[in-house]
Tab-separated table of C-alpha atoms in Angstrom:
chain	number	residue	atom	x	y	z
A	24	MET	CA	197.713	177.248	-87.170
A	25	SER	CA	199.364	174.500	-89.202
A	26	ALA	CA	200.074	171.249	-87.391
A	27	VAL	CA	203.214	170.723	-89.447
A	28	PRO	CA	206.287	172.069	-87.643
A	29	VAL	CA	208.327	174.671	-89.526
A	30	ALA	CA	212.025	173.794	-89.663
A	31	LEU	CA	214.347	175.987	-87.627
A	32	PRO	CA	216.830	178.060	-89.661
A	33	ALA	CA	219.973	176.095	-90.497
A	34	SER	CA	222.452	178.985	-90.342
A	35	ILE	CA	222.969	182.557	-89.179
A	36	ASP	CA	222.288	183.817	-92.709
A	37	ALA	CA	219.044	181.827	-92.841
A	38	THR	CA	218.029	183.288	-89.465
A	39	LEU	CA	218.755	186.808	-90.687
A	40	ALA	CA	216.788	186.213	-93.878
A	41	MET	CA	213.895	184.692	-91.932
A	42	ILE	CA	213.350	187.631	-89.589
A	43	ARG	CA	214.025	190.225	-92.285
A	44	GLY	CA	211.462	188.455	-94.437
A	45	ALA	CA	208.926	189.164	-91.710
A	46	GLY	CA	209.779	192.865	-91.754
A	47	TYR	CA	212.166	192.911	-88.787
A	48	VAL	CA	215.375	194.683	-89.769
A	49	ALA	CA	218.059	193.089	-87.600
A	50	ASP	CA	221.840	193.201	-87.621
A	51	ARG	CA	224.025	190.103	-87.853
A	52	ALA	CA	224.881	190.118	-84.136
A	53	LEU	CA	221.218	189.684	-83.197
A	54	ALA	CA	220.722	187.018	-85.874
A	55	THR	CA	223.738	185.142	-84.493
A	56	VAL	CA	222.527	184.985	-80.890
A	57	LEU	CA	219.017	184.153	-82.100
A	58	TYR	CA	220.317	181.271	-84.201
A	59	LEU	CA	222.376	179.959	-81.278
A	60	SER	CA	219.408	180.238	-78.921
A	61	LEU	CA	217.299	178.093	-81.271
A	62	LYS	CA	220.109	175.634	-81.970
A	63	MET	CA	221.161	175.187	-78.327
A	64	GLN	CA	217.602	175.339	-76.917
A	65	ARG	CA	218.637	178.085	-74.524
A	66	PRO	CA	216.468	181.017	-73.398
A	67	LEU	CA	217.305	184.346	-75.035
A	68	PHE	CA	217.689	187.288	-72.652
A	69	LEU	CA	217.173	190.625	-74.419
A	70	GLU	CA	218.024	193.840	-72.630
A	71	GLY	CA	217.718	197.408	-73.883
A	72	GLU	CA	215.786	200.651	-73.748
A	73	ALA	CA	212.022	200.620	-74.188
A	74	GLY	CA	210.879	200.769	-77.790
A	75	VAL	CA	213.923	199.245	-79.498
A	76	GLY	CA	212.072	196.127	-80.704
A	77	LYS	CA	212.750	193.459	-78.065
A	78	THR	CA	209.175	192.220	-77.763
A	79	GLU	CA	208.770	192.260	-81.529
A	80	ILE	CA	211.517	189.643	-81.868
A	81	ALA	CA	209.370	187.056	-80.074
A	82	LYS	CA	206.348	187.939	-82.208
A	83	VAL	CA	208.374	187.589	-85.405
A	84	LEU	CA	209.773	184.232	-84.259
A	85	ALA	CA	206.298	182.877	-83.584
A	86	ALA	CA	204.989	184.115	-86.932
A	87	THR	CA	207.896	182.863	-89.055
A	88	LEU	CA	208.194	179.471	-87.334
A	89	GLY	CA	204.443	178.885	-87.241
A	90	ARG	CA	204.502	178.499	-83.458
A	91	ARG	CA	202.034	179.555	-80.817
A	92	LEU	CA	203.051	182.737	-78.987
A	93	ILE	CA	202.484	182.628	-75.234
A	94	ARG	CA	203.100	185.944	-73.501
A	95	LEU	CA	203.628	186.517	-69.802
A	96	GLN	CA	203.498	190.250	-69.134
A	97	CYS	CA	205.369	190.894	-65.893
A	98	TYR	CA	204.365	193.416	-63.250
A	99	GLU	CA	204.954	194.075	-59.568
A	100	GLY	CA	203.119	191.494	-57.486
A	101	LEU	CA	202.979	188.835	-60.207
A	102	ASP	CA	202.511	185.483	-58.466
A	103	ILE	CA	202.246	181.763	-59.220
A	104	SER	CA	198.455	181.762	-59.476
A	105	THR	CA	198.632	184.313	-62.287
A	106	ALA	CA	201.781	183.071	-64.011
A	107	VAL	CA	201.699	179.278	-63.561
A	108	TYR	CA	198.418	177.759	-62.406
A	109	GLU	CA	195.555	177.858	-59.988
A	110	TRP	CA	192.847	175.411	-59.028
A	111	ASN	CA	189.239	175.820	-60.097
A	112	TYR	CA	187.944	176.140	-56.547
A	113	PRO	CA	184.189	176.406	-57.353
A	114	ALA	CA	184.338	173.212	-59.418
A	115	GLN	CA	186.322	171.468	-56.682
A	116	MET	CA	183.704	172.453	-54.099
A	117	VAL	CA	180.957	170.975	-56.295
A	118	GLU	CA	182.956	167.713	-56.471
A	119	ILE	CA	183.279	167.655	-52.660
A	120	ARG	CA	179.564	168.398	-52.112
A	121	MET	CA	178.538	165.661	-54.533
A	122	ALA	CA	180.830	163.158	-52.817
A	123	GLU	CA	179.426	164.090	-49.420
A	124	ALA	CA	175.868	163.807	-50.717
A	125	SER	CA	176.535	160.296	-52.031
A	126	GLY	CA	177.359	159.221	-48.477
A	127	ALA	CA	180.505	157.309	-49.398
A	128	VAL	CA	183.494	159.559	-48.840
A	129	ASP	CA	186.916	158.013	-49.240
A	130	ARG	CA	189.249	160.848	-48.322
A	131	ALA	CA	192.212	159.601	-50.365
A	132	GLU	CA	190.048	159.027	-53.416
A	133	LEU	CA	188.294	162.381	-52.939
A	134	GLN	CA	191.606	164.208	-52.714
A	135	ALA	CA	192.807	162.526	-55.912
A	136	ASN	CA	189.586	163.493	-57.674
A	137	VAL	CA	189.570	167.067	-56.419
A	138	PHE	CA	193.166	167.671	-57.475
A	139	ALA	CA	192.804	166.037	-60.880
A	140	GLU	CA	194.152	167.846	-63.921
A	141	ARG	CA	190.649	168.677	-65.137
A	142	TYR	CA	190.380	171.183	-62.292
A	143	LEU	CA	193.705	172.822	-63.111
A	144	ILE	CA	193.570	176.279	-64.679
A	145	LYS	CA	196.736	176.618	-66.721
A	146	ARG	CA	198.402	180.006	-66.843
A	147	PRO	CA	201.148	181.078	-69.324
A	148	ILE	CA	204.092	179.132	-67.840
A	149	LEU	CA	202.180	175.862	-67.697
A	150	GLN	CA	200.764	176.484	-71.176
A	151	ALA	CA	204.301	176.989	-72.493
A	152	LEU	CA	205.319	173.540	-71.219
A	153	GLU	CA	202.496	171.711	-72.999
A	154	PRO	CA	203.250	169.652	-76.136
A	155	ASP	CA	202.136	171.229	-79.412
A	156	MET	CA	201.765	169.610	-82.837
A	157	ALA	CA	203.279	172.699	-84.484
A	158	GLY	CA	206.384	172.482	-82.299
A	159	ALA	CA	207.436	174.055	-79.037
A	160	PRO	CA	205.734	177.440	-78.566
A	161	VAL	CA	207.493	180.785	-78.335
A	162	PHE	CA	207.271	181.830	-74.682
A	163	LEU	CA	207.713	185.565	-74.185
A	164	ILE	CA	208.466	186.695	-70.631
A	165	ASP	CA	208.067	190.417	-71.174
A	166	GLU	CA	209.594	193.134	-68.970
A	167	LEU	CA	210.900	190.770	-66.305
A	168	ASP	CA	212.456	193.715	-64.454
A	169	ARG	CA	208.942	194.795	-63.431
A	170	ALA	CA	208.359	191.559	-61.480
A	171	ASP	CA	209.571	190.929	-57.937
A	172	GLU	CA	212.859	189.156	-57.251
A	173	ALA	CA	210.972	186.251	-55.645
A	174	PHE	CA	209.225	185.528	-58.930
A	175	GLU	CA	212.524	185.840	-60.766
A	176	ALA	CA	213.909	183.093	-58.495
A	177	PHE	CA	210.896	180.889	-59.238
A	178	LEU	CA	211.747	181.013	-62.949
A	179	LEU	CA	215.083	179.254	-62.441
A	180	GLU	CA	213.539	175.768	-62.566
A	181	VAL	CA	211.535	176.688	-65.660
A	182	LEU	CA	214.552	178.060	-67.520
A	183	ALA	CA	217.028	175.364	-66.475
A	184	ASP	CA	214.862	172.243	-66.854
A	185	ALA	CA	211.723	173.339	-68.736
A	186	GLN	CA	209.588	172.127	-65.859
A	187	VAL	CA	207.523	173.271	-62.885
A	188	THR	CA	206.527	171.429	-59.748
A	189	ILE	CA	202.880	171.408	-58.670
A	190	PRO	CA	202.639	170.064	-55.095
A	191	GLU	CA	199.336	168.240	-55.659
A	192	LEU	CA	200.298	166.725	-59.037
A	193	GLY	CA	204.072	166.496	-59.115
A	194	THR	CA	206.508	167.736	-61.746
A	195	VAL	CA	205.281	168.883	-65.167
A	196	LYS	CA	208.073	168.776	-67.732
A	197	ALA	CA	207.934	169.930	-71.344
A	198	PRO	CA	208.686	167.170	-73.899
A	199	VAL	CA	210.581	169.829	-75.868
A	200	PRO	CA	211.710	173.096	-74.212
A	201	PRO	CA	209.756	176.155	-75.377
A	202	ILE	CA	211.538	178.890	-77.298
A	203	VAL	CA	211.962	181.375	-74.453
A	204	VAL	CA	212.503	185.086	-75.032
A	205	ILE	CA	212.963	187.256	-71.922
A	206	THR	CA	212.957	191.035	-72.189
A	207	THR	CA	213.932	193.705	-69.686
A	208	ASN	CA	214.138	197.503	-69.877
A	209	ARG	CA	216.795	197.458	-67.160
A	210	THR	CA	214.799	199.361	-64.558
A	211	ARG	CA	216.562	197.043	-62.101
A	212	GLU	CA	219.316	194.454	-62.359
A	213	ILE	CA	218.344	190.831	-62.976
A	214	HIS	CA	220.148	188.269	-60.823
A	215	ASP	CA	223.164	186.475	-62.318
A	216	ALA	CA	221.629	183.071	-61.548
A	217	LEU	CA	218.920	183.739	-64.114
A	218	LYS	CA	221.224	185.313	-66.690
A	219	ARG	CA	223.542	182.295	-66.554
A	220	ARG	CA	220.738	180.129	-67.875
A	221	CYS	CA	220.294	182.348	-70.939
A	222	LEU	CA	222.099	183.684	-73.964
A	223	TYR	CA	222.382	187.461	-73.625
A	224	HIS	CA	222.018	190.255	-76.156
A	225	TRP	CA	221.820	194.014	-75.722
A	226	VAL	CA	219.348	195.510	-78.228
A	227	ASP	CA	220.610	199.012	-78.930
A	228	TYR	CA	219.152	201.914	-80.860
A	229	PRO	CA	219.870	201.375	-84.569
A	230	ASP	CA	222.303	203.570	-86.458
A	231	ALA	CA	220.882	205.933	-89.084
A	232	GLU	CA	221.324	203.514	-91.975
A	233	ARG	CA	219.481	200.649	-90.300
A	234	GLU	CA	216.779	202.925	-88.912
A	235	MET	CA	216.225	204.254	-92.420
A	236	GLU	CA	215.767	200.696	-93.645
A	237	ILE	CA	213.301	200.057	-90.805
A	238	VAL	CA	211.227	203.111	-91.754
A	239	ARG	CA	211.212	202.116	-95.434
A	240	THR	CA	210.055	198.631	-94.458
A	241	ARG	CA	207.407	199.605	-91.908
A	242	VAL	CA	206.159	202.859	-93.518
A	243	PRO	CA	206.501	202.174	-97.245
A	244	GLY	CA	204.162	205.040	-98.157
A	245	ALA	CA	206.369	207.713	-96.575
A	246	PRO	CA	208.085	210.076	-99.062
A	247	ALA	CA	211.830	209.453	-99.325
A	248	ARG	CA	212.809	212.953	-98.193
A	249	LEU	CA	210.433	212.828	-95.221
A	250	SER	CA	211.781	209.426	-94.131
A	251	ALA	CA	215.371	210.641	-94.333
A	252	GLU	CA	214.628	213.804	-92.337
A	253	VAL	CA	212.595	211.931	-89.716
A	254	VAL	CA	215.438	209.481	-89.129
A	255	ALA	CA	218.076	212.239	-88.980
A	256	PHE	CA	215.914	214.273	-86.573
A	257	VAL	CA	215.379	211.291	-84.248
A	258	GLN	CA	219.062	210.369	-84.328
A	259	LYS	CA	219.902	213.892	-83.143
A	260	LEU	CA	217.309	213.732	-80.352
A	261	ARG	CA	218.940	210.568	-78.998
A	262	ARG	CA	222.205	212.459	-78.549
A	263	MET	CA	220.483	215.103	-76.433
A	264	GLU	CA	219.887	214.966	-72.687
A	265	LEU	CA	216.215	214.020	-72.747
A	266	PHE	CA	214.265	212.286	-69.995
A	267	LYS	CA	213.301	209.540	-72.453
A	268	ALA	CA	214.837	209.303	-75.902
A	269	PRO	CA	212.475	208.111	-78.639
A	270	GLY	CA	212.668	204.431	-79.538
A	271	VAL	CA	212.304	202.822	-82.942
A	272	ALA	CA	208.591	202.310	-82.304
A	273	GLU	CA	208.193	206.088	-81.895
A	274	THR	CA	210.160	206.746	-85.094
A	275	ILE	CA	207.786	204.468	-87.002
A	276	ASP	CA	204.726	206.098	-85.405
A	277	TRP	CA	205.988	209.603	-86.200
A	278	ALA	CA	206.815	208.768	-89.814
A	279	THR	CA	203.344	207.232	-90.149
A	280	ALA	CA	201.648	210.260	-88.577
A	281	LEU	CA	203.485	212.767	-90.799
A	282	THR	CA	202.671	210.671	-93.871
A	283	GLU	CA	198.994	210.684	-92.857
A	284	LEU	CA	199.248	214.500	-92.690
A	285	ASP	CA	200.552	214.516	-96.302
A	286	GLN	CA	203.939	215.941	-95.335
A	287	LEU	CA	206.710	215.647	-97.899
A	288	ALA	CA	209.393	216.982	-95.526
A	289	LEU	CA	209.705	218.228	-91.960
A	290	ASP	CA	207.933	221.494	-91.242
A	291	PRO	CA	208.747	223.288	-87.956
A	292	THR	CA	205.103	223.980	-87.119
A	293	ILE	CA	203.933	220.426	-87.879
A	294	VAL	CA	206.917	219.013	-85.978
A	295	SER	CA	205.995	221.038	-82.877
A	296	ASP	CA	202.358	219.973	-83.186
A	297	THR	CA	203.177	216.259	-83.503
A	298	LEU	CA	205.974	215.883	-80.942
A	299	GLY	CA	203.551	214.010	-78.686
A	300	VAL	CA	203.792	211.102	-81.129
A	301	LEU	CA	207.569	211.034	-80.757
A	302	LEU	CA	208.208	212.132	-77.161
A	303	LYS	CA	206.236	210.995	-74.116
A	304	TYR	CA	207.242	213.508	-71.444
A	305	GLN	CA	206.077	217.143	-71.372
A	306	ASP	CA	209.486	218.468	-70.290
A	307	ASP	CA	211.083	216.856	-73.358
A	308	ILE	CA	208.365	218.202	-75.652
A	309	ALA	CA	208.689	221.722	-74.211
A	310	ARG	CA	212.437	221.627	-74.748
A	311	ILE	CA	212.187	220.656	-78.430
A	312	GLN	CA	209.150	222.690	-79.494
A	313	GLY	CA	209.485	225.902	-81.464
A	314	SER	CA	212.936	227.334	-82.124
A	315	GLU	CA	214.792	224.176	-81.078
A	316	ALA	CA	212.817	222.075	-83.537
A	317	ARG	CA	213.568	224.596	-86.267
A	318	ARG	CA	217.278	224.551	-85.378
A	319	ILE	CA	217.434	220.748	-85.566
A	320	ILE	CA	215.605	220.723	-88.908
A	321	ASP	CA	218.042	223.310	-90.323
A	322	GLU	CA	220.963	221.230	-89.075
A	323	VAL	CA	219.507	218.076	-90.638
A	324	ARG	CA	219.117	219.797	-93.998
A	325	GLN	CA	222.564	221.343	-93.928
A	326	GLU	CA	224.119	217.936	-93.287
A	327	ALA	CA	222.010	216.388	-96.044
A	328	SER	CA	223.135	219.050	-98.516
A	329	ARG	CA	226.755	218.287	-97.627
A	330	GLY	CA	226.098	214.599	-98.177
A	331	GLY	CA	226.442	213.673	-94.534
């Protein structure tokens, strides 16, 4: 990675151009909150359904700004030793044994030596607070709603002051706050105290026009008619009562799969056979397979022939 920091975008238009240049098709509302987050050095809180591209925003930021990406994947039971730091206990024990063997044990000095920074194992949060020649890293806190509320409360100091307190060492503060992106799929509500420290944006499913642009960008080898029918088909599925509507990631995967199968347009049999790429629950697949898939394809083509 280059040691020369990449300048932050100077305007909303520059932000939009930057992320679109990396293949992320965003609307102006997202570019606006992203620009403000960078300008104000405030964490960006992204909420939305799974598969709409929240995590990808952090990856694109890191790539376009030339910053290190540090990712903390949240899960139930996530604790400080996994997220922040832990001590290298075996190495500390060796230090203690060597001090005891020397015969001269000064407890205060031994404690200082044992809890020196060289024995500290830095986890993602502590890594995100470290100085970096390329500029503050992009710190992705992914799927925060999967973590426990106690861990959510711990993050308040990190988000408000870009610092953590280690009892044995004191407070570790970032010289420049990291670029923080928090994502949640809204499986539970996040406390207001955390949201107040962030700029908020709801990442919704794209409309047909923007999703078409996404498919053209991410699956450039897909035939034009196939891309149009894939997007129209997915847009219709999202208006149905499914257990889990397909996200943008699934649209891209499906368009890629059908292109690999040399399809020029949607075929009812191939659609039924490949629904597992698009839908992830058997009840949803069973509902769409066969005659329902054929009906949706016919509807898509009728609307296309009418120009709408």
